[in-house]
Coordinates of C-alpha atoms and ligand atoms in Angstrom, one line a residue:
M1369 CA 169.7 88.0 322.4
D1370 CA 167.4 86.4 319.8
T1371 CA 167.5 87.9 316.9
V1372 CA 164.2 88.4 314.6
R1373 CA 164.8 88.1 310.6
I1374 CA 163.9 90.7 308.5
F1375 CA 162.1 88.9 305.6
D1376 CA 161.7 92.5 303.0
T1377 CA 159.1 92.0 300.5
T1378 CA 158.9 95.5 298.8
L1379 CA 160.0 93.7 295.8
R1380 CA 157.0 91.1 295.4
D1381 CA 154.0 92.4 297.7
G1382 CA 155.6 95.9 297.7
E1383 CA 155.3 95.9 293.9
Q1384 CA 151.5 94.5 294.3
S1385 CA 150.6 98.0 294.8
P1386 CA 148.6 99.3 292.0
G1387 CA 150.6 100.9 289.5
A1388 CA 154.2 100.6 291.2
S1389 CA 155.4 98.5 288.5
L1390 CA 159.6 98.4 288.6
N1391 CA 162.0 97.7 286.1
H1392 CA 164.9 94.8 286.3
Y1393 CA 167.5 98.0 287.0
E1394 CA 165.4 99.4 289.5
K1395 CA 164.5 96.0 291.4
L1396 CA 168.5 94.9 291.2
E1397 CA 169.4 98.5 292.8
I1398 CA 166.6 97.7 295.4
A1399 CA 168.0 94.5 296.3
R1400 CA 171.7 95.8 296.5
Q1401 CA 170.3 98.3 298.9
L1402 CA 168.5 95.8 301.1
D1403 CA 171.6 93.6 301.5
A1404 CA 173.4 97.1 302.8
L1405 CA 170.7 98.1 305.3
G1406 CA 171.0 94.2 306.5
V1407 CA 167.8 92.6 305.7
D1408 CA 168.1 88.9 306.3
I1409 CA 165.8 87.5 303.3
I1410 CA 164.6 89.4 300.3
E1411 CA 161.7 87.7 298.3
A1412 CA 162.9 88.8 294.7
G1413 CA 159.4 87.9 292.9
F1414 CA 157.1 85.5 292.1
P1415 CA 158.1 83.8 289.0
I1416 CA 155.6 82.0 287.4
T1417 CA 153.5 85.3 287.1
S1418 CA 155.9 87.2 284.3
Q1419 CA 159.2 87.2 282.5
G1420 CA 160.3 90.0 284.5
D1421 CA 159.4 88.1 288.3
F1422 CA 161.3 85.2 286.7
E1423 CA 164.2 87.6 286.0
A1424 CA 164.2 89.3 288.9
V1425 CA 164.9 86.6 290.9
R1426 CA 167.5 84.5 288.8
T1427 CA 169.4 87.7 288.8
I1428 CA 169.6 88.9 292.7
S1429 CA 169.4 85.4 293.9
N1430 CA 173.0 85.2 291.7
E1431 CA 174.1 88.3 292.6
V1432 CA 173.1 89.7 295.5
T1433 CA 174.2 86.6 297.6
R1434 CA 174.7 87.7 301.3
P1435 CA 170.7 87.5 302.1
V1436 CA 168.6 84.5 300.8
T1437 CA 166.4 85.0 298.2
A1438 CA 163.1 83.8 298.4
A1439 CA 160.6 83.0 295.1
L1440 CA 157.1 82.7 295.5
A1441 CA 155.0 79.9 294.3
R1442 CA 151.4 78.6 294.9
C1443 CA 150.6 75.3 295.8
M1444 CA 150.6 74.4 291.9
A1445 CA 153.6 71.9 290.3
K1446 CA 154.1 74.7 287.6
D1447 CA 154.6 77.2 290.1
V1448 CA 156.9 75.3 292.5
D1449 CA 159.1 74.1 289.0
R1450 CA 159.1 78.3 288.0
A1451 CA 160.4 79.1 291.2
G1452 CA 163.3 76.4 291.3
E1453 CA 164.5 77.1 287.8
A1454 CA 164.7 81.1 288.8
L1455 CA 167.0 80.3 291.6
K1456 CA 168.6 77.5 289.8
G1457 CA 172.5 77.9 291.1
A1458 CA 171.6 80.6 293.7
P1459 CA 174.2 79.8 296.9
N1460 CA 171.2 80.9 299.3
P1461 CA 167.6 80.7 297.7
R1462 CA 164.1 79.5 299.2
I1463 CA 160.8 78.5 297.6
H1464 CA 158.1 80.5 299.6
V1465 CA 155.1 78.3 298.9
F1466 CA 151.6 79.0 299.9
C1467 CA 148.0 78.1 300.0
A1468 CA 144.7 79.5 301.5
T1469 CA 143.5 78.0 304.4
S1470 CA 140.1 79.8 306.2
K1471 CA 137.1 78.7 305.9
I1472 CA 135.9 81.7 303.5
H1473 CA 138.8 80.8 301.3
R1474 CA 138.8 77.1 300.9
E1475 CA 134.8 77.0 300.3
H1476 CA 134.6 80.2 298.0
K1477 CA 137.9 80.5 296.4
L1478 CA 139.8 77.0 296.1
K1479 CA 136.6 75.1 296.7
K1480 CA 138.4 72.1 298.6
A1481 CA 138.0 70.8 301.7
K1482 CA 140.3 70.8 304.5
A1483 CA 142.1 67.2 303.8
Q1484 CA 142.8 68.0 300.4
I1485 CA 144.4 71.6 301.0
I1486 CA 146.8 69.4 303.9
Q1487 CA 147.7 66.8 300.8
I1488 CA 148.3 69.8 298.3
T1489 CA 150.4 71.5 301.1
R1490 CA 152.2 68.3 301.8
D1491 CA 152.9 67.8 298.3
H1492 CA 153.9 70.9 297.3
V1493 CA 156.8 71.8 300.4
A1494 CA 157.9 68.3 299.5
Q1495 CA 158.2 69.6 295.3
A1496 CA 159.6 73.1 296.6
R1497 CA 162.6 70.9 298.9
Q1498 CA 163.8 68.6 295.7
Y1499 CA 165.0 72.2 294.4
V1500 CA 166.1 73.8 297.9
D1501 CA 166.6 72.8 301.4
N1502 CA 165.4 76.3 302.4
V1503 CA 161.4 76.1 302.4
E1504 CA 158.7 78.4 303.7
F1505 CA 155.1 78.0 304.0
S1506 CA 152.3 80.4 304.0
P1507 CA 148.4 79.4 305.2
E1508 CA 147.0 82.3 303.6
D1509 CA 144.6 84.5 305.6
G1510 CA 146.0 82.5 308.2
S1511 CA 144.9 84.8 310.9
R1512 CA 141.4 84.1 309.6
T1513 CA 142.0 80.4 309.9
E1514 CA 140.3 78.2 312.5
L1515 CA 143.5 77.6 315.2
D1516 CA 143.2 73.6 315.0
F1517 CA 143.5 73.3 311.5
L1518 CA 146.1 76.1 311.5
V1519 CA 147.8 73.9 313.9
E1520 CA 147.2 70.8 311.9
I1521 CA 148.3 72.6 308.6
T1522 CA 151.3 73.9 310.1
A1523 CA 152.4 70.2 311.5
A1524 CA 152.3 68.9 307.7
A1525 CA 154.1 71.6 306.3
V1526 CA 156.9 71.1 309.1
E1527 CA 156.5 67.6 308.6
A1528 CA 157.0 68.1 304.6
G1529 CA 160.2 69.8 304.9
A1530 CA 158.8 73.2 305.6
A1531 CA 161.8 75.4 307.7
T1532 CA 159.8 78.4 308.1
I1533 CA 155.8 78.9 308.8
N1534 CA 154.4 82.7 307.8
I1535 CA 150.9 83.0 309.4
P1536 CA 149.7 85.7 307.2
D1537 CA 147.2 88.6 308.1
T1538 CA 146.5 88.9 304.6
V1539 CA 143.4 91.1 305.0
G1540 CA 144.7 93.2 307.9
Y1541 CA 141.7 91.9 309.9
A1542 CA 143.6 91.0 312.9
T1543 CA 144.1 92.8 316.1
P1544 CA 147.6 93.2 317.9
E1545 CA 146.4 91.0 321.0
E1546 CA 144.6 88.3 318.8
Y1547 CA 147.3 88.0 316.4
G1548 CA 149.9 87.7 319.4
Y1549 CA 147.6 84.9 320.5
I1550 CA 147.9 82.7 317.4
F1551 CA 151.9 82.2 318.0
Q1552 CA 151.5 81.4 321.6
Y1553 CA 148.4 78.7 320.8
V1554 CA 150.5 77.4 317.7
R1555 CA 153.4 76.8 319.5
E1556 CA 151.9 75.9 322.9
Q1557 CA 150.2 73.0 320.8
L1558 CA 153.4 72.4 318.7
P1559 CA 156.8 72.4 321.1
Q1560 CA 158.4 71.0 318.3
L1561 CA 158.4 73.2 316.4
D1562 CA 161.0 75.2 319.3
E1563 CA 162.8 71.9 319.2
Q1564 CA 163.4 71.7 316.0
G1565 CA 164.2 75.5 315.7
I1566 CA 161.4 76.1 313.1
V1567 CA 160.7 79.9 312.7
L1568 CA 157.7 80.9 312.8
S1569 CA 157.2 84.4 310.9
S1570 CA 154.4 87.5 310.6
H1571 CA 153.1 88.9 307.4
C1572 CA 150.7 91.9 308.3
H1573 CA 148.5 94.1 306.0
N1574 CA 147.8 97.4 307.0
D1575 CA 143.9 97.6 306.0
L1576 CA 143.0 98.4 309.9
G1577 CA 146.3 100.8 310.2
L1578 CA 147.2 97.7 312.9
A1579 CA 150.5 96.0 310.2
V1580 CA 153.1 97.5 312.6
A1581 CA 151.3 96.8 316.0
N1582 CA 150.5 93.0 315.1
S1583 CA 154.2 92.2 313.9
L1584 CA 155.6 93.5 317.3
S1585 CA 153.0 91.8 319.2
A1586 CA 153.6 88.5 316.9
A1587 CA 157.5 88.9 317.7
L1588 CA 156.4 89.5 321.8
H1589 CA 154.8 86.0 321.2
G1590 CA 157.7 84.1 319.5
A1591 CA 157.5 85.2 315.7
R1592 CA 161.3 85.1 314.5
Q1593 CA 160.8 86.4 311.4
I1594 CA 158.7 89.4 310.7
E1595 CA 157.8 90.2 306.8
C1596 CA 157.5 93.6 305.9
T1597 CA 158.0 96.6 303.1
I1598 CA 160.3 99.3 302.8
N1599 CA 157.6 102.2 303.3
G1600 CA 154.6 100.2 303.7
I1601 CA 154.4 100.0 300.2
G1602 CA 151.5 96.7 299.1
E1603 CA 148.3 95.2 298.4
R1604 CA 145.7 98.0 299.3
A1605 CA 146.3 100.0 302.6
G1606 CA 149.8 98.3 302.2
N1607 CA 152.3 95.7 304.0
A1608 CA 154.0 96.3 307.4
S1609 CA 156.4 99.2 307.0
L1610 CA 159.9 97.9 308.0
E1611 CA 161.3 100.9 309.1
E1612 CA 158.7 101.1 311.7
I1613 CA 159.0 97.8 312.7
V1614 CA 163.2 98.1 312.9
M1615 CA 162.8 101.4 314.7
A1616 CA 160.0 100.4 317.4
M1617 CA 162.1 97.9 318.3
K1618 CA 165.6 99.8 318.4
T1619 CA 163.6 102.8 320.6
R1620 CA 161.6 100.9 322.8
S1621 CA 164.1 98.2 323.7
D1622 CA 162.8 97.7 327.1
Q1623 CA 159.5 96.7 325.3
F1624 CA 161.4 94.3 323.5
P1625 CA 163.7 92.6 325.7
D1626 CA 166.3 90.5 324.2
L1627 CA 165.2 91.0 320.9
R1628 CA 166.9 92.7 318.1
T1629 CA 167.6 93.0 314.1
N1630 CA 170.7 93.3 311.9
I1631 CA 169.1 96.5 310.2
D1632 CA 171.5 99.2 310.0
S1633 CA 169.2 102.2 311.2
K1634 CA 171.0 104.4 309.4
R1635 CA 170.6 103.2 305.6
I1636 CA 166.5 103.9 306.5
Y1637 CA 166.2 107.0 305.2
P1638 CA 168.2 106.7 301.6
I1639 CA 166.2 103.0 301.0
S1640 CA 163.0 105.0 301.7
R1641 CA 163.8 107.8 298.7
L1642 CA 165.1 105.1 296.5
V1643 CA 161.8 102.8 296.8
S1644 CA 159.6 106.1 297.2
Q1645 CA 161.6 107.7 294.1
F1646 CA 161.6 104.2 291.5
T1647 CA 158.0 103.2 292.3
G1648 CA 156.7 106.6 292.0
L1649 CA 154.7 106.2 295.3
Q1650 CA 155.6 109.3 297.6
V1651 CA 155.7 108.8 300.9
Q1652 CA 153.1 110.9 303.1
R1653 CA 154.6 113.7 304.9
N1654 CA 153.0 112.7 308.3
K1655 CA 154.5 109.2 307.9
A1656 CA 156.8 107.9 310.9
I1657 CA 160.3 107.5 310.7
V1658 CA 160.7 109.1 307.0
G1659 CA 158.6 111.4 306.2
E1660 CA 159.0 115.3 305.7
N1661 CA 157.5 115.9 308.8
A1662 CA 158.7 113.4 311.0
F1663 CA 161.6 115.0 312.7
A1664 CA 159.5 119.0 312.2
H1665 CA 159.1 120.8 315.0
E1666 CA 156.8 123.3 314.2
A1667 CA 155.3 124.9 317.4
G1668 CA 156.8 127.8 319.1
I1669 CA 156.4 125.5 322.9
H1670 CA 158.2 122.7 321.0
Q1671 CA 161.0 124.3 319.4
D1672 CA 161.7 126.1 322.5
G1673 CA 162.2 122.4 324.5
M1674 CA 164.4 121.0 321.4
L1675 CA 166.5 124.1 321.8
K1676 CA 166.8 123.5 326.0
H1677 CA 166.9 119.6 325.5
R1678 CA 166.4 117.6 322.5
D1679 CA 164.6 114.8 324.5
T1680 CA 162.2 117.2 325.5
Y1681 CA 160.5 116.5 321.9
E1682 CA 162.8 114.0 320.6
I1683 CA 162.4 110.1 320.8
M1684 CA 165.1 109.4 318.0
N1685 CA 168.1 111.1 316.7
P1686 CA 167.3 111.9 312.6
L1687 CA 170.7 110.8 312.3
D1688 CA 169.8 107.2 313.4
V1689 CA 167.7 106.3 310.6
G1690 CA 170.3 108.3 308.2
I1691 CA 168.6 111.6 308.1
P1692 CA 171.9 114.0 306.7
D1693 CA 172.0 116.9 308.7
S1694 CA 173.3 119.0 306.3
K1695 CA 173.0 119.2 302.7
L1696 CA 176.0 119.2 300.1
V1697 CA 175.0 121.2 296.9
L1698 CA 176.9 120.2 293.7
G1699 CA 177.3 122.8 290.7
K1700 CA 178.4 123.0 287.3
H1701 CA 182.3 123.0 288.5
S1702 CA 181.8 120.0 290.5
G1703 CA 184.0 116.8 288.7
R1704 CA 182.5 113.5 288.0
H1705 CA 184.5 112.2 291.3
A1706 CA 183.2 114.8 293.9
L1707 CA 179.4 113.8 292.0
N1708 CA 180.4 109.8 292.5
D1709 CA 181.3 110.5 296.1
R1710 CA 177.7 112.1 296.8
I1711 CA 175.9 108.8 294.8
Q1712 CA 177.8 106.9 297.0
Q1713 CA 176.9 108.7 300.3
L1714 CA 173.0 108.7 299.1
G1715 CA 173.7 104.9 299.0
F1716 CA 173.8 104.4 295.5
T1717 CA 176.0 102.0 293.5
L1718 CA 176.1 102.7 289.6
D1719 CA 178.0 100.1 287.1
P1720 CA 180.3 102.8 285.3
Q1721 CA 178.1 102.8 282.3
T1722 CA 175.1 104.2 284.4
L1723 CA 177.5 106.8 285.9
D1724 CA 179.0 108.0 282.7
R1725 CA 175.6 108.7 281.5
V1726 CA 174.3 110.4 284.7
Y1727 CA 177.2 112.7 285.0
E1728 CA 176.4 113.7 281.3
A1729 CA 172.9 114.1 282.5
F1730 CA 174.4 116.3 286.1
K1731 CA 176.4 118.5 283.5
T1732 CA 173.2 119.7 281.2
L1733 CA 171.5 120.2 284.6
A1734 CA 173.8 122.4 286.3
D1735 CA 174.3 124.4 283.3
K1736 CA 170.6 125.2 283.1
K1737 CA 170.6 125.8 287.4
K1738 CA 173.3 126.5 290.1
D1739 CA 172.5 124.4 292.9
V1740 CA 172.2 120.9 292.2
Y1741 CA 170.6 119.3 295.6
D1742 CA 170.6 115.9 296.4
E1743 CA 167.0 115.8 295.3
D1744 CA 167.9 116.6 291.9
I1745 CA 171.2 113.8 292.0
E1746 CA 168.2 111.1 292.8
S1747 CA 166.1 112.2 290.1
L1748 CA 168.5 112.3 287.7
I1749 CA 169.5 108.4 288.5
E1750 CA 165.8 107.4 288.5
S1751 CA 165.5 108.2 285.1
E1752 CA 168.9 106.9 283.7
L1753 CA 168.1 103.4 285.4
E1754 CA 164.3 104.1 284.2
S1755 CA 165.6 104.4 280.4
A1756 CA 168.0 101.7 280.8
T1757 CA 165.4 99.5 280.7
D1758 CA 162.0 100.7 279.2
I1759 CA 162.0 101.0 275.3
E1760 CA 162.2 104.3 274.1
T1761 CA 159.8 104.1 271.6
F1762 CA 158.5 108.1 271.5
K1763 CA 160.9 111.3 272.4
L1764 CA 159.5 114.5 272.9
V1765 CA 161.3 116.6 270.2
N1766 CA 159.3 120.2 270.6
L1767 CA 156.2 121.8 272.4
Q1768 CA 154.8 124.8 271.9
V1769 CA 151.7 125.7 274.1
T1770 CA 149.2 128.7 273.7
T1771 CA 147.0 129.0 276.8
G1772 CA 145.2 132.5 279.2
S1773 CA 142.2 134.0 280.0
G1774 CA 139.7 133.8 277.1
T1775 CA 141.9 131.9 275.0
V1776 CA 141.1 128.1 274.2
P1777 CA 144.0 126.0 275.2
T1778 CA 146.1 124.9 272.2
A1779 CA 149.5 122.7 272.3
T1780 CA 151.8 121.7 269.2
V1781 CA 153.7 118.5 270.1
T1782 CA 156.7 116.7 268.1
V1783 CA 157.8 113.7 268.9
A1784 CA 160.4 111.5 267.5
D1785 CA 159.4 107.4 266.8
A1786 CA 161.7 104.4 267.3
S1787 CA 162.6 104.9 263.9
G1788 CA 163.9 108.7 264.3
M1789 CA 160.8 109.7 262.4
H1790 CA 159.5 113.4 263.5
R1791 CA 155.2 113.4 264.1
T1792 CA 153.8 116.9 264.6
Q1793 CA 150.2 117.5 265.9
A1794 CA 148.2 120.2 267.0
S1795 CA 145.4 120.1 269.6
V1796 CA 143.0 121.7 272.2
G1797 CA 142.2 121.2 275.5
D1798 CA 140.1 121.6 278.5
G1799 CA 143.8 123.4 279.7
P1800 CA 147.1 123.2 278.6
I1801 CA 148.1 119.7 279.5
D1802 CA 145.0 118.3 278.5
A1803 CA 146.0 119.5 274.8
I1804 CA 149.4 118.0 275.2
Y1805 CA 148.2 115.1 276.5
S1806 CA 145.4 114.9 273.8
A1807 CA 148.0 115.7 271.0
I1808 CA 150.5 112.9 272.4
R1809 CA 147.6 110.2 272.2
S1810 CA 147.1 111.0 268.2
L1811 CA 150.6 110.9 267.6
T1812 CA 151.7 107.8 269.3
G1813 CA 147.9 105.9 268.9
I1814 CA 148.0 105.2 271.9
H1815 CA 144.8 106.3 273.9
I1816 CA 145.6 105.7 277.7
D1817 CA 143.3 107.6 280.4
L1818 CA 145.0 110.1 282.9
L1819 CA 144.0 108.5 286.5
D1820 CA 146.6 110.9 288.8
Y1821 CA 148.9 114.0 288.2
Q1822 CA 150.9 115.3 290.6
I1823 CA 153.4 118.0 290.3
R1824 CA 156.5 118.7 293.1
A1825 CA 159.7 120.9 293.2
V1826 CA 162.3 118.4 293.5
S1827 CA 164.7 120.7 295.3
R1828 CA 164.9 124.6 296.4
G1829 CA 165.2 127.7 294.5
K1830 CA 163.4 129.5 291.8
D1831 CA 165.2 127.2 289.4
A1832 CA 164.2 124.2 291.2
Q1833 CA 163.3 121.0 288.6
G1834 CA 159.3 120.1 288.4
E1835 CA 158.7 116.9 288.6
V1836 CA 155.7 115.4 287.3
T1837 CA 154.4 111.9 287.8
V1838 CA 151.5 110.8 286.2
E1839 CA 149.3 107.2 286.5
A1840 CA 147.4 106.3 283.6
R1841 CA 145.3 103.1 282.6
H1842 CA 145.8 101.5 279.3
R1843 CA 143.1 98.5 279.1
D1844 CA 143.5 96.6 282.5
R1845 CA 147.1 97.8 282.9
R1846 CA 147.8 100.7 285.4
V1847 CA 151.3 102.5 284.8
R1848 CA 153.2 105.4 286.3
G1849 CA 155.2 108.2 284.5
R1850 CA 157.9 110.3 285.4
G1851 CA 159.0 113.9 283.9
L1852 CA 161.5 116.0 285.0
S1853 CA 162.6 119.6 283.8
T1854 CA 163.0 122.6 284.8
D1855 CA 160.1 123.4 283.1
I1856 CA 157.2 122.1 284.4
I1857 CA 155.2 122.0 281.1
E1858 CA 157.8 120.2 279.4
S1859 CA 158.2 117.7 282.6
S1860 CA 154.3 117.3 282.2
A1861 CA 154.7 116.0 278.8
M1862 CA 157.6 113.9 279.0
A1863 CA 155.9 111.9 282.1
F1864 CA 153.0 111.4 279.9
I1865 CA 155.4 110.0 276.7
H1866 CA 157.0 108.1 279.9
A1867 CA 153.9 106.2 280.4
I1868 CA 153.4 105.4 277.0
N1869 CA 156.8 104.2 276.5
R1870 CA 156.2 102.0 279.4
I1871 CA 153.1 100.2 278.0
K1872 CA 155.4 99.3 274.8
T1873 CA 157.8 98.0 277.4
L1874 CA 155.1 95.9 279.4
D1875 CA 153.8 94.6 275.8
N1876 CA 157.0 93.4 274.8
R1877 CA 157.7 91.4 277.8
L1878 CA 156.1 87.8 278.3
D1879 CA 153.2 88.3 280.8
N1880 CA 151.7 85.5 282.1
A1881 CA 148.8 87.0 282.6
D1882 CA 146.5 84.1 283.8
A1883 CA 148.2 83.1 286.7
R1884 CA 148.6 87.0 288.0
D1885 CA 144.8 88.0 287.5
A1886 CA 143.5 84.8 288.7
E1887 CA 145.1 83.8 292.4
Q1888 CA 147.8 85.9 292.8
P1889 CA 147.0 86.6 296.7
Ligands
KIV2510 O1 149.0 88.3 302.4 C1 149.6 87.0 301.8 O2 148.8 86.5 302.8 C2 150.8 86.9 301.0 C3 151.0 85.4 301.0 C4 151.4 84.9 300.0 C5 152.2 85.6 302.2 O3 151.3 87.8 300.5
ZN2511 ZN1 150.9 89.7 301.6

C-alpha cells in the first residue's frame, strides 16, 4: 500500500475565498480538527501577507504538532525570512516556496526569462533550507508550463534542496488525462525523483469543475501528495475538495489499488460544518459527500429500493463520513457536563473559559427555546470563538421597527460604543432591514455597502433561531458578519454590526496589504 499524503490548504488557499476571513481562534480550532481528521500537512498561512497569517503559522506550528505545518513564501528573500521566523521552534515545519513558470506568467507578470526563474528558484529553495529541512517548491501555473521547462525547474529545485514538488493547475485549466500525463512525463524524464523519494504533489483549482478528477488522475500517475481544502473552498471556483478526494479513493478502492490516505473519514462531516460556520460560506445543498441532500432519497422509487436494500441507491454509508444517525436534543435542564459531552461529539475541543461562555449562552438560549439542537450549539460556539478576537466596538442595545403595507419602514436603533456610551438613531428605508442598516451606518459612521444578505433557520421548530449572514464591502475590503437570535430582525441588525466590528478588527491588524494585493497567487 502506498500513502497519498493529504495537504490541507483550507487556512491558506481556502481563506482566499472572497469574504472568508477567519480569526485567530477559528484558525486554531480548524487546525486542531484537521489534526484529528488525520491530514498529513496543514498549510497554515502566507506569513509575509499579514500579521494575522504570521501569527496563525506561529501558533499552529507550535500547538498542533503532529502534522507538518507549511508556510507559503514567494521566491523573495523577505518572504522566506518571514516564513522561517513564523516557523521558528516548531517541531514539524515546512516552507512552501513558489514561483510562476508558464510562458504567460513569465512574460506578463514576472517579466523574467527562463534562466532567471531557474536561478531565483535555486536561490530561494536554498534560502528556505537554511531555516528548515522540509522544503516544497511549486512552479505556479505549472499545468500551462512547457513540459521541458517544467522538468528543468523541477530538477533545479530538487538540486537546491526541495523534497516535494507541487505542480499546480493554478487556473483550473487542465483536464484529467492531460494533468495525469504531466506527472507521468516528469517522472519518466527524472527517474531520480522516485529513487530519492522526492514527492510529487497535485494542487487543483475548480474553474472547470475538474479539480477532484484532476487530483485523482495525478495520484494514478504517481502524485503522492494531494493539496485540497475542506468543502472545496478557495479562490474563484475553489480548490479540490478534500472530502470528495478521500471518499472517491475509499469507495472506489478498486480504481485506486494500493493507494490509501491517513484520513479518518468519520471526522469529515463535523469539520465540514465547522469550516462552513467559521467562514460563513454555506455548503451547497447538493454538494457531494457533505451537502444536505447528499444522502437524501426523495423519489418514491428510490425510497422503495432503499428500504429493500440500502445498496440499491446508496454507494456510501452516511455514518462513514460522520453524519450522525440521530440528533440529541438538549434543553434548559441539561447541565454543563451534558453540553460539554455534546460539544466534544460535535468535534470541538474548547478551553475552559470558552466552554464557560458557551454554557452561559446556552442557558440564555434554552430559556427562550425548548429544544436546543446540534446546529444551535455549533452556532453558539462559533459566536463565542468569533467574539474572542473581534473587537466588539459596537453592541446592539435596542431596536424598534415599524413597517407594513402603505407605511414608510422606520427603524430606531440604539447601540453602545466601545466606551459604553449609548447612541440612538432613527432612519427610514426601502424596507425594515434597509431602515435598520441605514440607522446603523449613521450611528457608527462606517459606510459599508451590503453585497449579500442571507437568512436561514438554524434548527427546527417554530422557536428556531434565525441566522443572518451578510457580506459587505468597506473601501477595498469584503467582510462577513453573522447574527443569531430567535428574532430575525434582531439577528439582521446583529449581523450588520458584526461586519462593522470585523472591519474595526481588521483595521487594527498590521496588514501588509501591498504583498497580498500585488502578487498573491
Ligand atoms: O494555485 C496555485 O498555484 C497556488 C500555489 C501557491 C501553490 O496556490
Ligand atoms: Zn492555489
